[in-house]
GROMACS .gro file of C-alpha atoms in nm:
model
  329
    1UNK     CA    1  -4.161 -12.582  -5.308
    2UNK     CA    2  -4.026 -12.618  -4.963
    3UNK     CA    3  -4.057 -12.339  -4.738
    4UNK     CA    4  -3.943 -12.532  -4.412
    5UNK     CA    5  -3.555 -12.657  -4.454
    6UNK     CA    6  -3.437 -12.799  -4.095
    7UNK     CA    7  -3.065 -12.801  -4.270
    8UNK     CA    8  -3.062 -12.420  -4.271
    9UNK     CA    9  -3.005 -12.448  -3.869
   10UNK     CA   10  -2.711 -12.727  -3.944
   11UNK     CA   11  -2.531 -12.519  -4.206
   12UNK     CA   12  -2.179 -12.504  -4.016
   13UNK     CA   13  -2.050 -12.537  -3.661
   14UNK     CA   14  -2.116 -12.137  -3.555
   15UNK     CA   15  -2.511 -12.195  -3.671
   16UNK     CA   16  -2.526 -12.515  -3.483
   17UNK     CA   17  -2.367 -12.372  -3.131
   18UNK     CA   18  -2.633 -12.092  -3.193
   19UNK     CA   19  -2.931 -12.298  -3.124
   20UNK     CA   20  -2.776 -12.577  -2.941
   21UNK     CA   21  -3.009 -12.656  -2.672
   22UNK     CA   22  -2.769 -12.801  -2.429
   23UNK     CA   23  -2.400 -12.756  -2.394
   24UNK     CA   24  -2.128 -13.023  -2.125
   25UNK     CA   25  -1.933 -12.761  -1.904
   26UNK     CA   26  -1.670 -12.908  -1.655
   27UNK     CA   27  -1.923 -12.766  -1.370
   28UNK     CA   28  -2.149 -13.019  -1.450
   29UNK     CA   29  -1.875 -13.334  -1.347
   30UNK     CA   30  -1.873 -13.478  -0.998
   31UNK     CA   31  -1.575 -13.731  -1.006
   32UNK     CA   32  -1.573 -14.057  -0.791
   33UNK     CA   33  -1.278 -14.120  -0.628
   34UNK     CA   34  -1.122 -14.484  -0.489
   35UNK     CA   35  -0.954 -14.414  -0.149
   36UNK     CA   36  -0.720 -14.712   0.022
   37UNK     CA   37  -0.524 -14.706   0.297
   38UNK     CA   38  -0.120 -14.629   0.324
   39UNK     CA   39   0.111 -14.370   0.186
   40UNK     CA   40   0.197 -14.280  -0.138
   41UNK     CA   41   0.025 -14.560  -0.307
   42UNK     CA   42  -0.149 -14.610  -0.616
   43UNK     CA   43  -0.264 -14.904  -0.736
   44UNK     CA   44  -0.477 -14.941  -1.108
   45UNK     CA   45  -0.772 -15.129  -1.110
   46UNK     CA   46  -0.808 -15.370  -1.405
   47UNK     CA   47  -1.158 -15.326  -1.498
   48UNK     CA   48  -1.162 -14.931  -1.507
   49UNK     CA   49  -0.846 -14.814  -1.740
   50UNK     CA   50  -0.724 -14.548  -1.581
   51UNK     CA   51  -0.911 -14.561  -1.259
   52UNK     CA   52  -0.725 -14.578  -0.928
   53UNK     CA   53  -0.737 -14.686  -0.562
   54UNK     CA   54  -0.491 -14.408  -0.392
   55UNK     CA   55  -0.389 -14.330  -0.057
   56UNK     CA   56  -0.524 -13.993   0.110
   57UNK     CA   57  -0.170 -13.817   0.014
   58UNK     CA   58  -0.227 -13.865  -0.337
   59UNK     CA   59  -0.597 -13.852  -0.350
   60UNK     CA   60  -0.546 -13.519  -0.189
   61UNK     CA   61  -0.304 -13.455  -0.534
   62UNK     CA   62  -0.557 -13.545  -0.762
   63UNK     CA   63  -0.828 -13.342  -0.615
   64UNK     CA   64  -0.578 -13.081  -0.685
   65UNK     CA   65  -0.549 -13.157  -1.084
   66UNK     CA   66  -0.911 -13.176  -1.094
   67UNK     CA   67  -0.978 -12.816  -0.937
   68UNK     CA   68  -0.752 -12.684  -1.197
   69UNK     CA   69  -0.937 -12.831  -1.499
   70UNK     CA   70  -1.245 -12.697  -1.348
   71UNK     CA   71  -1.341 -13.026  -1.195
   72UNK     CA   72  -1.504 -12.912  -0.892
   73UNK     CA   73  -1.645 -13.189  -0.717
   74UNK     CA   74  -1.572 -13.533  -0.583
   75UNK     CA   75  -1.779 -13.889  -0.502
   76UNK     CA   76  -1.530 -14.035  -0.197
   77UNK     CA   77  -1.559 -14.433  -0.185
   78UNK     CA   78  -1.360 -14.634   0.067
   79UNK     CA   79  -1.121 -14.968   0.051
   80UNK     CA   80  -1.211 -15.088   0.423
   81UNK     CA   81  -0.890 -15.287   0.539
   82UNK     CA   82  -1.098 -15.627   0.649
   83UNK     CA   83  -1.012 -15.663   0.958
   84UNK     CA   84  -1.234 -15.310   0.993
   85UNK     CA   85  -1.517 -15.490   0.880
   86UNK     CA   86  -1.825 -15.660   1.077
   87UNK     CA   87  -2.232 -15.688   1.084
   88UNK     CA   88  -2.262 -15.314   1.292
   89UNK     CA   89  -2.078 -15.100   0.990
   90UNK     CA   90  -1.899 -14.892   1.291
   91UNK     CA   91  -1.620 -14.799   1.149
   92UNK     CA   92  -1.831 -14.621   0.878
   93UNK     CA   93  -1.850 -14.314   1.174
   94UNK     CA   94  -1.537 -14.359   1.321
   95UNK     CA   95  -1.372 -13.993   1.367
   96UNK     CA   96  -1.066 -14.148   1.302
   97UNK     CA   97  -1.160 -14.355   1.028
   98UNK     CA   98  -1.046 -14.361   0.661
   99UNK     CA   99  -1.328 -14.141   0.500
  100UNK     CA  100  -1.302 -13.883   0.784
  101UNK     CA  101  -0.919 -13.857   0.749
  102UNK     CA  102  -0.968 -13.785   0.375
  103UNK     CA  103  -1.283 -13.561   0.383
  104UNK     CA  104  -1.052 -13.344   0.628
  105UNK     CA  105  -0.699 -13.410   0.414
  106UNK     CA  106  -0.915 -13.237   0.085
  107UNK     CA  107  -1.098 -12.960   0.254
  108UNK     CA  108  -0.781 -12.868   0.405
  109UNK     CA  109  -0.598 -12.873   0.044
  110UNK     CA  110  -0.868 -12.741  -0.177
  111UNK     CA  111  -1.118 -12.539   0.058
  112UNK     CA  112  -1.380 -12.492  -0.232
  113UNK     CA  113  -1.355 -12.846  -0.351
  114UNK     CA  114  -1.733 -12.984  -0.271
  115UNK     CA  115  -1.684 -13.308  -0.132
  116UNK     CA  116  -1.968 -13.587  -0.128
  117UNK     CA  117  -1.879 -13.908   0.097
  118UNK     CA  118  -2.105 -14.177  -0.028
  119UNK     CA  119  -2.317 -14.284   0.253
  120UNK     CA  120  -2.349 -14.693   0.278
  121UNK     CA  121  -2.288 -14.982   0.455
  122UNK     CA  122  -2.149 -15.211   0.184
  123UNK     CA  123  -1.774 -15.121   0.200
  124UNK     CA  124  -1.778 -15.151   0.597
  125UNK     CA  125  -1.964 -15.503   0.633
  126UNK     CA  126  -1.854 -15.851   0.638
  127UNK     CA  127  -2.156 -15.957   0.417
  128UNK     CA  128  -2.114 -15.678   0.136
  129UNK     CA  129  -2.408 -15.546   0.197
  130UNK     CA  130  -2.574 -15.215   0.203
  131UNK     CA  131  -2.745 -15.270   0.540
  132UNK     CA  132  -2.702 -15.454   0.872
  133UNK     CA  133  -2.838 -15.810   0.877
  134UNK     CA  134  -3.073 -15.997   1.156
  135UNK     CA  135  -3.171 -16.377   1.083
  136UNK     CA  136  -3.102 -16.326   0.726
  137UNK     CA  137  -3.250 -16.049   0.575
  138UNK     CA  138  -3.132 -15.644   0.586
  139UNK     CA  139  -3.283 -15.472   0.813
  140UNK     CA  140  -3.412 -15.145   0.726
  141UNK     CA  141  -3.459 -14.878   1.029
  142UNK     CA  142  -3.131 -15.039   1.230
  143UNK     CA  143  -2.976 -14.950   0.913
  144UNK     CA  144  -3.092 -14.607   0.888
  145UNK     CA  145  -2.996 -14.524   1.233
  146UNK     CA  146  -2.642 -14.632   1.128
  147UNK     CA  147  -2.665 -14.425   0.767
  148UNK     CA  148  -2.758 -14.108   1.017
  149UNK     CA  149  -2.384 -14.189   1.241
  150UNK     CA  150  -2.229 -14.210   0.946
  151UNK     CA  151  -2.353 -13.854   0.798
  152UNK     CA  152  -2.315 -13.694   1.055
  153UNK     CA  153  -1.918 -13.786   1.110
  154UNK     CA  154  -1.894 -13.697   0.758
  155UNK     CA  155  -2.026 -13.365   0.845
  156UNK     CA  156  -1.796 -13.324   1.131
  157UNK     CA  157  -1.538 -13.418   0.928
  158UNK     CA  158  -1.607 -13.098   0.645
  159UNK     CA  159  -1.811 -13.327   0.408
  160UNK     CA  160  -2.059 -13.052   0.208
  161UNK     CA  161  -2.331 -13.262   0.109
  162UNK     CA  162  -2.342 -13.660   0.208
  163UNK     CA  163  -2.501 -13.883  -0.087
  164UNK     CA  164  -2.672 -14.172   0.115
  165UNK     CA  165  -2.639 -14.482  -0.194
  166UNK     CA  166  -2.813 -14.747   0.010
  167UNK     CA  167  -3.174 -14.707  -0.092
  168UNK     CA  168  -3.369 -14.786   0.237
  169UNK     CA  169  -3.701 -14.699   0.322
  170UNK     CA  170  -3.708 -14.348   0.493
  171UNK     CA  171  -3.364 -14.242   0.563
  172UNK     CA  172  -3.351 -13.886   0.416
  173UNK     CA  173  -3.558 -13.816   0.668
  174UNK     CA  174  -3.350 -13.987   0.975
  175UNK     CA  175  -3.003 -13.865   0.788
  176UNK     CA  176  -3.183 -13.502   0.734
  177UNK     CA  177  -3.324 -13.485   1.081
  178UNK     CA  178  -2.951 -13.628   1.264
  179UNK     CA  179  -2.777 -13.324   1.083
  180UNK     CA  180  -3.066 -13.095   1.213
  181UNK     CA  181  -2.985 -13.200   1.575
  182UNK     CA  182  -2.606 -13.218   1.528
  183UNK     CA  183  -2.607 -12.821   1.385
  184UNK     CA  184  -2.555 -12.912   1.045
  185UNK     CA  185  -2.829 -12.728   0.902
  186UNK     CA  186  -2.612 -12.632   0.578
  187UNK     CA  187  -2.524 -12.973   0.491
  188UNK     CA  188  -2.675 -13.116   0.151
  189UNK     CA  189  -2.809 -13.437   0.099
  190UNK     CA  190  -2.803 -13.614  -0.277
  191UNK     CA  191  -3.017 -13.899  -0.241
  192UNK     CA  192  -2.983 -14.230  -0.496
  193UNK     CA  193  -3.339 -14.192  -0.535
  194UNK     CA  194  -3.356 -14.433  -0.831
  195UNK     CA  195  -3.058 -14.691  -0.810
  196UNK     CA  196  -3.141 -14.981  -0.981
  197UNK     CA  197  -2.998 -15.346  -0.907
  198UNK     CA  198  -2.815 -15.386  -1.228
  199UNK     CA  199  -2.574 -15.559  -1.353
  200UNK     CA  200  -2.361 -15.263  -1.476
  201UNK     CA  201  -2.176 -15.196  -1.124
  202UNK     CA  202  -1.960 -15.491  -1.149
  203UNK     CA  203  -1.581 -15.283  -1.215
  204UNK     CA  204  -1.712 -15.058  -0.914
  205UNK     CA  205  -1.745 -15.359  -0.654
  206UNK     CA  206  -1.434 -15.561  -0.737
  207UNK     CA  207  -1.241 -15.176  -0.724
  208UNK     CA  208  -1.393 -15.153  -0.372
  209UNK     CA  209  -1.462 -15.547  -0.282
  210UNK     CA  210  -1.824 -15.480  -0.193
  211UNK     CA  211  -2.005 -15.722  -0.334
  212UNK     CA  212  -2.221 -15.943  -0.168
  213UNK     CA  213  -2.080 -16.250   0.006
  214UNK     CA  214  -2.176 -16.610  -0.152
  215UNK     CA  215  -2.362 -16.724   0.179
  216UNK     CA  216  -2.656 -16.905   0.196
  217UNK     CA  217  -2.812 -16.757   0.540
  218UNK     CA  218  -2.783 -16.399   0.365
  219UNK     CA  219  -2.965 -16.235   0.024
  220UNK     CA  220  -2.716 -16.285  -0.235
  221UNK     CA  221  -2.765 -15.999  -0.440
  222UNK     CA  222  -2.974 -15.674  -0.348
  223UNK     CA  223  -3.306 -15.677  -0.530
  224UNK     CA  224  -3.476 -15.655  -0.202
  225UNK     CA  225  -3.381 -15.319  -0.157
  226UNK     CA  226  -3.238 -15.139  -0.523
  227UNK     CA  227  -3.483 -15.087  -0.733
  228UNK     CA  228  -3.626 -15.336  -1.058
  229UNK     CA  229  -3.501 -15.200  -1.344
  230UNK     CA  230  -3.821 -15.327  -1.553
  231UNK     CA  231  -4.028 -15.030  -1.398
  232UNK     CA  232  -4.010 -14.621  -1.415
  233UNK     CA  233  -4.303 -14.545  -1.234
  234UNK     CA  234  -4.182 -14.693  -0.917
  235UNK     CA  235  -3.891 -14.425  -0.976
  236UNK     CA  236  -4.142 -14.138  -0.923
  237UNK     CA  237  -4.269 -14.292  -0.589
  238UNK     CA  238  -3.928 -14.289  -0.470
  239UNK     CA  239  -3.816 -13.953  -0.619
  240UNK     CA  240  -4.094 -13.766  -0.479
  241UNK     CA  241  -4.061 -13.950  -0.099
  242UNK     CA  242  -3.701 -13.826  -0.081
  243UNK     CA  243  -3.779 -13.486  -0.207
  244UNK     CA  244  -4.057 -13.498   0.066
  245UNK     CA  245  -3.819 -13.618   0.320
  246UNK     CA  246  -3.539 -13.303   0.248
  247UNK     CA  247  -3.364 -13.432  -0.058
  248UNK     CA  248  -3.205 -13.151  -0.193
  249UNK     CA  249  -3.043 -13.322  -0.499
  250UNK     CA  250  -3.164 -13.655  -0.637
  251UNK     CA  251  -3.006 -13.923  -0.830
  252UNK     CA  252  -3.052 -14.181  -1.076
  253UNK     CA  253  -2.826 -14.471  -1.155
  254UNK     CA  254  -2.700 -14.607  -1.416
  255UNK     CA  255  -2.726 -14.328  -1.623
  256UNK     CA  256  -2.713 -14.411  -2.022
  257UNK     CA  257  -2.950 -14.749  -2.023
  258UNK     CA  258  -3.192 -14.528  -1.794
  259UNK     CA  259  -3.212 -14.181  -1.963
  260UNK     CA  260  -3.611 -14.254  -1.961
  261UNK     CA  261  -3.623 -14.222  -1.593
  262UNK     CA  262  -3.392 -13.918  -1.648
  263UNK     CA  263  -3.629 -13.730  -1.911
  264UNK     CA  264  -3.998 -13.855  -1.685
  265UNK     CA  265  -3.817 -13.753  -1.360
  266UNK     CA  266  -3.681 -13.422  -1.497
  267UNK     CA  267  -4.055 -13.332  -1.638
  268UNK     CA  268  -4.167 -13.418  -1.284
  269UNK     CA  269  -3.967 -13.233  -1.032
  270UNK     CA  270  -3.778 -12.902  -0.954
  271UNK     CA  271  -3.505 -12.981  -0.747
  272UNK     CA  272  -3.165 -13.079  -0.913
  273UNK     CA  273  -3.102 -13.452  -1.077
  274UNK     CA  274  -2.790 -13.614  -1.079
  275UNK     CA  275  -2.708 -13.919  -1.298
  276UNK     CA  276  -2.449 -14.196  -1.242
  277UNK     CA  277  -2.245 -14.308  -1.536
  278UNK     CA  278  -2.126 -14.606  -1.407
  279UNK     CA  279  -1.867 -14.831  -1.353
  280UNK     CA  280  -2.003 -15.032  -1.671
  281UNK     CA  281  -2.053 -14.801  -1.911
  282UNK     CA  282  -1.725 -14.676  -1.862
  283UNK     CA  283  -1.528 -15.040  -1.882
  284UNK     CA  284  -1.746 -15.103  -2.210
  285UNK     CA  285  -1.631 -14.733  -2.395
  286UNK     CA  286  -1.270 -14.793  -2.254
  287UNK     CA  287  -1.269 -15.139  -2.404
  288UNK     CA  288  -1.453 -15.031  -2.749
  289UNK     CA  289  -1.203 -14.760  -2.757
  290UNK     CA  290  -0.875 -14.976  -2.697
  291UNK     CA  291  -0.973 -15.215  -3.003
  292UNK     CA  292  -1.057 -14.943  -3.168
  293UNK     CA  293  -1.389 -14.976  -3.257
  294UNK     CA  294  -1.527 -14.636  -3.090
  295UNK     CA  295  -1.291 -14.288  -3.133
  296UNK     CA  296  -1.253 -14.248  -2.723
  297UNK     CA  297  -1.254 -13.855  -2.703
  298UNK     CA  298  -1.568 -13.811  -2.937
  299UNK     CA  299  -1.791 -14.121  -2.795
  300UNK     CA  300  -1.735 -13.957  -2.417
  301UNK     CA  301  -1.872 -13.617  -2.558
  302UNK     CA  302  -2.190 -13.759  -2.683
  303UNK     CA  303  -2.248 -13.953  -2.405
  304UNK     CA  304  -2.157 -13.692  -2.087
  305UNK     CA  305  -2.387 -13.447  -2.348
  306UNK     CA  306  -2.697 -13.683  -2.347
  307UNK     CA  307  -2.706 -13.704  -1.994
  308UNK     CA  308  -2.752 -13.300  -2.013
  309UNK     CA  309  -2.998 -13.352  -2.294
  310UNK     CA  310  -3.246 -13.593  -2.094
  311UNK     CA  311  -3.247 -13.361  -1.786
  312UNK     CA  312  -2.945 -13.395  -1.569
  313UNK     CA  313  -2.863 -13.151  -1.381
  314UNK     CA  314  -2.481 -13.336  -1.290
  315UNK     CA  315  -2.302 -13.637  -1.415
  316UNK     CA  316  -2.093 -13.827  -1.194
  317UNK     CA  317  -1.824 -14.007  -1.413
  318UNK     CA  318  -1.525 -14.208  -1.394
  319UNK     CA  319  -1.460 -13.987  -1.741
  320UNK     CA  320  -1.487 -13.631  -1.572
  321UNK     CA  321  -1.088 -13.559  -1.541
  322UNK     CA  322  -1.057 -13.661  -1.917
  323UNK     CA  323  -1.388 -13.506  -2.030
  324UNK     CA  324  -1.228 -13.192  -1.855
  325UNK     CA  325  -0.897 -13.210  -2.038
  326UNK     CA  326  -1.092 -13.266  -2.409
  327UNK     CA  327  -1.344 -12.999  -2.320
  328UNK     CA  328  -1.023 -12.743  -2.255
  329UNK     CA  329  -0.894 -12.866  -2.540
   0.00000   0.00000   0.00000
């Protein structure tokens, strides 16, 4: 006779919400944003259905929509005109640059909207990469002295916590210590932790035309400073040095091919974890979903919930304005 019946708990859908373990709320969506210079523009990009580059005026309108379907806060990412662009990344903390303009134009709109300017190079330099270069490789503390410019104008400018995505050595601490100095003691820092090189980010860099440049004096990809996604316990190492450094929120990207370093980070640390569902795994459920091969509304679900299951404590996703509307629903 059996005594133990696991199906007793699966009966019908009021038994199953009962002991649920985790449940997707619209809190726990941060969504990224693509912002381009003009008026009243728009323009799709290709790779990402439904995705768009938009100019502050209507960026300020969708930040709007997404406050009313509970979407709280937003990942700000920059088209740099190239003419803007050179080795130096200056116009990354230009007061009157395009990031400032739009950190100001939301907080402005939508007061309680928490805004998060990504904090990088990549967007602002010639080469497409994260950091500045000298006689051919990135330089790391030169680059972290820029990183610290650039938070601090984003601070300036209302950001409320700056998410430095460039992965150099030590510059929580030079970003955390600039705000110190500069009064911001109440801004928050969400540090890519774990970003991996991978080869899922390739929608996100033609949407923002950041990828590396095809030149031979310069590192043509950036394995020399994301991480190697065959390891996890090089994820710790870096975890627990940016917690050290005043971290306040952590992140780990891509999210859904690295939900192990999700689950061993989250058994590991305290503070908050964020996860990145990126650019890639969005294009492939958006293409799956347009042949018809996965139903769209269900596959997001499941995936937005696993990222809650292995530990996160936020998802950033391209899906969080649809996610919201199905979750209403």
């Amino acid at each position: 006779m059996i005594h133990s019946r696991n199906r007793r708990l699966r009966v019908n859908e009021s038994m199953r919400g009962l002991v649920r373990e985790c449940t997707l709320t619209t809190h726990d969506f941060v969504m990224p944003i693509f912002v381009m210079e003009g008026e009243n523009k728009e323009e799709p990009i290709p790779s990402m259905p439904g995705i768009f580059r938009r100019s502050i005026d209507l960026t300020v309108k969708e930040c709007k929509e997404l406050f009313s379907l509970g979407v709280k806060s937003v990942n700000l990412y920059m088209k740099v005109s190239d003419h803007l662009k050179d080795n130096t990344g200056k116009e990354a903390w230009n007061k009157d640059g395009l990031m400032q303009k739009t950190i100001k134009a939301i907080k402005d709109a939508v007061p309680e909207m928490i805004v998060m300017p990504d904090v990088a190079l990549d967007p602002y330099s010639i080469y497409g990469h994260d950091g500045i270069i000298e006689n051919g490789k990135i330089v790391n503390d030169a680059t972290n002295e820029a990183l610290a410019q650039m938070a601090v104008s984003h601070a300036e400018a209302g950001a409320d916590i700056v998410a430095p995505s460039d992965m150099m050595d030590g510059r929580v601490l030079v970003i955390r210590e600039a705000l110190e100095e500069s009064g911001f003691t109440d801004v928050g820092i969400l540090s890519y932790a774990a970003k991996y090189a991978s080869s899922f980010y390739g929608p996100f860099r033609s949407a923002l035309d950041s990828a590396p440049k095809d030149d031979m004096e310069i590192p043509k990809d950036k394995k020399t400073y994301q991480m190697d996604f065959h390891n996890s316990r090089e994820a710790l190492n870096e975890v627990f040095k940016d917690v050290e450094e005043g971290a306040d929120i952590i992140m780990i990207k891509p999210g859904l091919p690295y939900l192990d370093i999700v689950s061993k980070v989250r058994e590991s640390i305290d503070v908050p974890i964020a996860v990145y569902n990126v650019s890639g795994e969005y294009a492939m459920v958006k293409a799956a979903a347009q042949n018809g091969w996965l139903d769209n509304d269900k596959t997001i679900i499941e995936s937005l919930t696993c990222f809650k299951r292995a530990g996160a404590d936020m998802i950033f996703t391209y899906f969080a304005k649809e996610a919201a509307m199905i979750l209403n629903r």
